[in-house]
Coordinates of C-alpha atoms in Angstrom, one line a residue:
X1 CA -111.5 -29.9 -22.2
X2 CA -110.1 -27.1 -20.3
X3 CA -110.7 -28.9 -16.9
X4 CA -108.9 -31.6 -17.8
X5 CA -105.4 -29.9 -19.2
X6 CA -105.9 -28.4 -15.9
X7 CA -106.1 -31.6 -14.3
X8 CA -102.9 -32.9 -16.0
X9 CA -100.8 -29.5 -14.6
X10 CA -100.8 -31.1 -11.3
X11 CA -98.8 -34.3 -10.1
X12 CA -101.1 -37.0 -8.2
X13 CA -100.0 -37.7 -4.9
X14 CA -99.0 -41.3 -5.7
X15 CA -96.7 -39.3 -8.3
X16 CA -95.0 -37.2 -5.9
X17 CA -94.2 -39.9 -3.6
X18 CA -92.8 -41.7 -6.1
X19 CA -90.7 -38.9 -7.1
X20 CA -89.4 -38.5 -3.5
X21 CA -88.5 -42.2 -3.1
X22 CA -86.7 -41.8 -6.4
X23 CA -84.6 -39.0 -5.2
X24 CA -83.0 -40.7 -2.4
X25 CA -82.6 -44.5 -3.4
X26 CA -78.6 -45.0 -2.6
X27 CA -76.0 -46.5 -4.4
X28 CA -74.9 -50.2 -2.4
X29 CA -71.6 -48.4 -2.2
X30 CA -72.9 -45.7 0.2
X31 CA -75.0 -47.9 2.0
X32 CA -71.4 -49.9 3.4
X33 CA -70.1 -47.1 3.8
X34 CA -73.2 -46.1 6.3
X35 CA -73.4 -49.7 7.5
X36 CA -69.6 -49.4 8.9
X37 CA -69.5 -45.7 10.1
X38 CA -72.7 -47.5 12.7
X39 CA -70.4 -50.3 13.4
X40 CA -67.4 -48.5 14.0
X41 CA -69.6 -46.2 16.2
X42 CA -70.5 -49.3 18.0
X43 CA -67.4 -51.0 18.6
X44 CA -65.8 -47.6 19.9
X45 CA -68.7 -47.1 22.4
X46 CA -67.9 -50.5 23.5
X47 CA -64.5 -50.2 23.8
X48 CA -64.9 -47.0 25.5
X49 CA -67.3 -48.9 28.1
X50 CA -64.6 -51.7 28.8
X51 CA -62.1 -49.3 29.2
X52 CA -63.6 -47.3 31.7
X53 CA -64.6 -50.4 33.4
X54 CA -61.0 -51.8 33.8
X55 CA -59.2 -47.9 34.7
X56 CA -62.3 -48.5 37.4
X57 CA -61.3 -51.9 38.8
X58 CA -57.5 -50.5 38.4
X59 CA -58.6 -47.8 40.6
X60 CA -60.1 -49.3 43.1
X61 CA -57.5 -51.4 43.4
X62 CA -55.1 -48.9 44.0
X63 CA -57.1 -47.3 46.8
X64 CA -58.0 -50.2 48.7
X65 CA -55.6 -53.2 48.0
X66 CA -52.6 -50.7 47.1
X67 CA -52.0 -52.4 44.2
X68 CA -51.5 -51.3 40.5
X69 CA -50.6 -48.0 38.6
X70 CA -53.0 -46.1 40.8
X71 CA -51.8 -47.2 44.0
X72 CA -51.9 -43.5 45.9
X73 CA -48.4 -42.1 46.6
X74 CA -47.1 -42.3 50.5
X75 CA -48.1 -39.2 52.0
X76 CA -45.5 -36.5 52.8
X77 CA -44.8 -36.1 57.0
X78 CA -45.4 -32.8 58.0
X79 CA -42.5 -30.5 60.4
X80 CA -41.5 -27.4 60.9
X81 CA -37.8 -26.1 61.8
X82 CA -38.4 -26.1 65.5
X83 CA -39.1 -29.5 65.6
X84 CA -37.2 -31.1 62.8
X85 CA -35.5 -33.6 65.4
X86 CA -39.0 -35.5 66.2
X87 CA -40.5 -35.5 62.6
X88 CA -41.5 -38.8 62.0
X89 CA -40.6 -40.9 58.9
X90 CA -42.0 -44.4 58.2
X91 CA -43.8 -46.8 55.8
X92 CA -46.9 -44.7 56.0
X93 CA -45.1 -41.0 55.7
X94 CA -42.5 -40.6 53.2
X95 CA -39.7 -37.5 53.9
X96 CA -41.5 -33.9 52.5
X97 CA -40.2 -32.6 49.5
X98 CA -39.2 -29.4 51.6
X99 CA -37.1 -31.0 54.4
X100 CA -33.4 -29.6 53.5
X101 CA -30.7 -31.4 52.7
X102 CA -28.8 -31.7 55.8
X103 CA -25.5 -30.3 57.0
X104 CA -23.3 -33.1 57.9
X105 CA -20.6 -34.1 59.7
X106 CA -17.6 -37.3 58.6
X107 CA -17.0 -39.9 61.3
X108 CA -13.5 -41.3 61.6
X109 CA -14.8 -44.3 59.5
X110 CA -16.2 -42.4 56.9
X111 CA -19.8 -42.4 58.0
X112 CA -21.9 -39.6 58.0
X113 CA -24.4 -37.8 60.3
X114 CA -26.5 -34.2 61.0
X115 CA -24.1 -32.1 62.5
X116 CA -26.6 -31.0 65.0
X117 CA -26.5 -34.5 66.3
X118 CA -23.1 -34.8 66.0
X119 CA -22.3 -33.5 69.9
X120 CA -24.2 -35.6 71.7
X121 CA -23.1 -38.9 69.7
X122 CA -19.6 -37.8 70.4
X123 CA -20.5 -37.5 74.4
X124 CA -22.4 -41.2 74.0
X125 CA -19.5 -42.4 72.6
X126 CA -17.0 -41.0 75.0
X127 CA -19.1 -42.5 77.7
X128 CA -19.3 -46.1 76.4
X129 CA -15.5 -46.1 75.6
X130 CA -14.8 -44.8 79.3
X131 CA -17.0 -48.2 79.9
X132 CA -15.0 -50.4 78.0
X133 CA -16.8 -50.4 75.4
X134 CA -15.8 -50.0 71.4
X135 CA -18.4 -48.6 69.6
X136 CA -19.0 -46.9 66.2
X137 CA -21.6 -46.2 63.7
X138 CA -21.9 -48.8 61.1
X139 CA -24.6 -47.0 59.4
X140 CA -25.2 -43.4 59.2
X141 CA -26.6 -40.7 56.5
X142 CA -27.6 -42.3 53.1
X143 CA -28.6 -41.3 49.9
X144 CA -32.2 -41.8 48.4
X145 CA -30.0 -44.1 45.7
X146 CA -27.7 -46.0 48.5
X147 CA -31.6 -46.8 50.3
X148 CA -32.3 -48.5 47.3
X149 CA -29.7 -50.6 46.4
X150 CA -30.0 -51.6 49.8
X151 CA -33.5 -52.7 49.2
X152 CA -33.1 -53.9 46.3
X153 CA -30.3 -56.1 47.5
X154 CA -32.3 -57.8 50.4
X155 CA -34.6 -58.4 47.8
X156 CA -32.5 -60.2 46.2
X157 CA -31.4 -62.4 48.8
X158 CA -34.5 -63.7 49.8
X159 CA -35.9 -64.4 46.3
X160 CA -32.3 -66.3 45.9
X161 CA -33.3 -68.3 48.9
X162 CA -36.7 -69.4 47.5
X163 CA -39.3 -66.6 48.5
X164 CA -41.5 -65.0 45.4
X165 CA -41.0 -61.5 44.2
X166 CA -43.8 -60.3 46.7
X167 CA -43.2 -62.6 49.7
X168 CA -39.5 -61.5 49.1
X169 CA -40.6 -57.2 48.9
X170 CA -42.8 -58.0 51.9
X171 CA -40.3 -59.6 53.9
X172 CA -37.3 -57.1 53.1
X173 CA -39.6 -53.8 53.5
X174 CA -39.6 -55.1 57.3
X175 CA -35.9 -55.1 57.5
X176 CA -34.9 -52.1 54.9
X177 CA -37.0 -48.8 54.9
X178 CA -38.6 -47.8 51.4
X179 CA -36.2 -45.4 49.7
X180 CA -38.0 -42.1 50.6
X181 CA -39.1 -43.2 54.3
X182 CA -35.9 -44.2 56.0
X183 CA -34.3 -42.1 58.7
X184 CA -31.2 -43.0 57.1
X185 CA -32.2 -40.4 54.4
X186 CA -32.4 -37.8 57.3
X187 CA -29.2 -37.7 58.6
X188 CA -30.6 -38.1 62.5
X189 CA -30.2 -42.1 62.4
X190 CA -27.2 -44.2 63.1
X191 CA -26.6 -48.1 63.5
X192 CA -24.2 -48.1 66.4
X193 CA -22.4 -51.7 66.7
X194 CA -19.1 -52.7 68.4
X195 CA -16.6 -52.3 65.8
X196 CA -15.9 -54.8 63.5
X197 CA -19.5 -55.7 64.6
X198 CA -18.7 -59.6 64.2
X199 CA -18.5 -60.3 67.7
X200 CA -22.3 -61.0 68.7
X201 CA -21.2 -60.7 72.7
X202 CA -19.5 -57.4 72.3
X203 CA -22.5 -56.1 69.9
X204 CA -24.9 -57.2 72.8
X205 CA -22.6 -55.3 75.2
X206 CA -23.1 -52.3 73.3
X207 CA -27.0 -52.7 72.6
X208 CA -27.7 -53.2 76.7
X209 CA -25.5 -50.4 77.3
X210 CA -27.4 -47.8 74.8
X211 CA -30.8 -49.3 76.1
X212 CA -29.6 -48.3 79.2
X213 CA -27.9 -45.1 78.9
X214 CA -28.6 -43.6 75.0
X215 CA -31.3 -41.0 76.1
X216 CA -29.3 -39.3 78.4
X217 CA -27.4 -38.4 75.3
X218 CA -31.0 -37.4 72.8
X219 CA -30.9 -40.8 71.2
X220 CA -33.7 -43.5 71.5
X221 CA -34.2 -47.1 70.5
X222 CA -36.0 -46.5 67.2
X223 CA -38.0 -49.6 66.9
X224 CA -38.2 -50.9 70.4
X225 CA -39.2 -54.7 70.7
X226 CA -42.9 -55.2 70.4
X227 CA -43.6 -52.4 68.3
X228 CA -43.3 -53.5 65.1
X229 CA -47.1 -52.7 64.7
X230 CA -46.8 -49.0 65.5
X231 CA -43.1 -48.3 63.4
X232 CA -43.6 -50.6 60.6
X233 CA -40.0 -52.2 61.2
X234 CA -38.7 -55.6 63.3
X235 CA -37.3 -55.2 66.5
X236 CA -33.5 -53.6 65.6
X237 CA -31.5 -53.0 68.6
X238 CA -28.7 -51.1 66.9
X239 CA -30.8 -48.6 65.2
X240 CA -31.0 -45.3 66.9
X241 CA -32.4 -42.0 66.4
X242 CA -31.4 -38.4 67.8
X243 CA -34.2 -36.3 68.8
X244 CA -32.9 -34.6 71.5
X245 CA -33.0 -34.2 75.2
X246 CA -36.4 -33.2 76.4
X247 CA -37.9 -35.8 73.6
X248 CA -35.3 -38.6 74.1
X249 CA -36.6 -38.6 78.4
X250 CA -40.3 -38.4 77.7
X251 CA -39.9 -42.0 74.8
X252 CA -37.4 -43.8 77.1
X253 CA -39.6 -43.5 80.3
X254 CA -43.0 -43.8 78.8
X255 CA -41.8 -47.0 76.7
X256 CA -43.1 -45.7 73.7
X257 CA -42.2 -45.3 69.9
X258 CA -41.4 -42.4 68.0
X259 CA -44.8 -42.5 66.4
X260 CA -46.4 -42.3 69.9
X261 CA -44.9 -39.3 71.4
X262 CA -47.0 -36.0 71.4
X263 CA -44.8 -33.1 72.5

């Protein structure tokens, strides 16, 4: 008798599973709530995955095809103050945040240019008058703002005349510097025309004459004919650009660009 009261004292194993399935049946209300914590889990990996792999197709399409949000920014040109008449700013090299803003100087007609320039476009011109000639700068210093409404406005034009927006942005960027990149910005640039510049015989007088004579004076043809590969920009035979003496001799008798020249 005593064996078996002992017996019954201790649970059978079959008992004490039983025991431990019974302490942790769950109610159907905490098995949704289980079942949709693991989808949500899922669906948030997944999204996480798709996610990643579009910001990585968005990426590489920034670096390669420069196109998109990630497109890298133009790179800054480098210069230092002894030679801030040759820096070079173009499509591929935007103006450094550093580059001062420059001193200028007013032209009778209201347009604007680096004062250290000033000099020698003053000679130039003297010159070309004593030649019979009647020039004057159509386009000088411009603001970042001024670049691009001037964009923005040849834009316009060609979309108006049936291009699409990036045919249009492709074509213009050939004519009108990105706001950022254009020598315009600097101060050193000036589109020298006859004046009135309507008269396509007198504005050819004045372009063969500067071709000629304009780096005697530290001015060159900016984007020469046949370069458009080098500067970024079509052929533009009003568009020139002081850099100085020494510089200015060197470009005009080597029949380079700006972007070839090594001091």
């Amino acid at each position: 008798m005593a064996a078996r009261i002992a017996t019954d004292g201790v649970p059978t194993a079959s008992a004490a599973r039983g025991a431990v399935r019974a302490g942790t049946v769950r109610s159907f209300a905490r098995y949704r709530r289980q079942r949709a914590a693991k989808t949500l889990v899922r669906l948030t990996a997944a999204l996480l995955a798709a996610i990643a792999v579009v910001a990585g197709l968005l990426f590489g399409l920034g670096r390669l095809a420069h196109w998109g949000p990630f497109t890298p920014g133009i790179p800054e040109a480098t210069y230092s103050a002894d030679s801030w008449n040759t820096i070079v700013v173009n499509q591929w090299q935007r103006i450094p945040d550093d580059w001062p803003a420059p001193d200028l100087t007013q032209l009778a007609n209201g347009q604007q240019i680096d004062s250290r320039a000033y000099p020698d476009l003053q000679r130039m011109f003297d010159a070309m008058r004593a030649d019979g000639l009647n020039p004057e700068v159509t386009a000088g210093y411009r603001t970042h703002d001024e670049q691009q409404q001037l964009l923005d406005d040849k834009i316009f034009l060609y979309e108006n005349n049936g291009m699409d927006a990036k045919d249009a942005e492709a074509k213009a960027r050939l004519q009108v510097a990105l706001p950022g990149t254009s020598e315009h910005e600097l101060g050193v640039a000036a589109d020298i025309n006859a004046v009135g510049a309507s008269d396509a015989d007198a504005n050819q007088r004045v372009y063969d004459w500067l071709a000629t004579n304009a780096w005697e004076y530290g001015f060159i043809l900016r984007y020469p004919a046949g370069k458009t590969s080098v500067t970024g920009v079509e052929h533009e035979p009003w568009h020139y650009r002081f850099v100085g003496a020494e510089a200015a001799k060197a470009i005009h008798e080597s029949g380079i660009a700006l972007e070839e020249y090594q001091p």
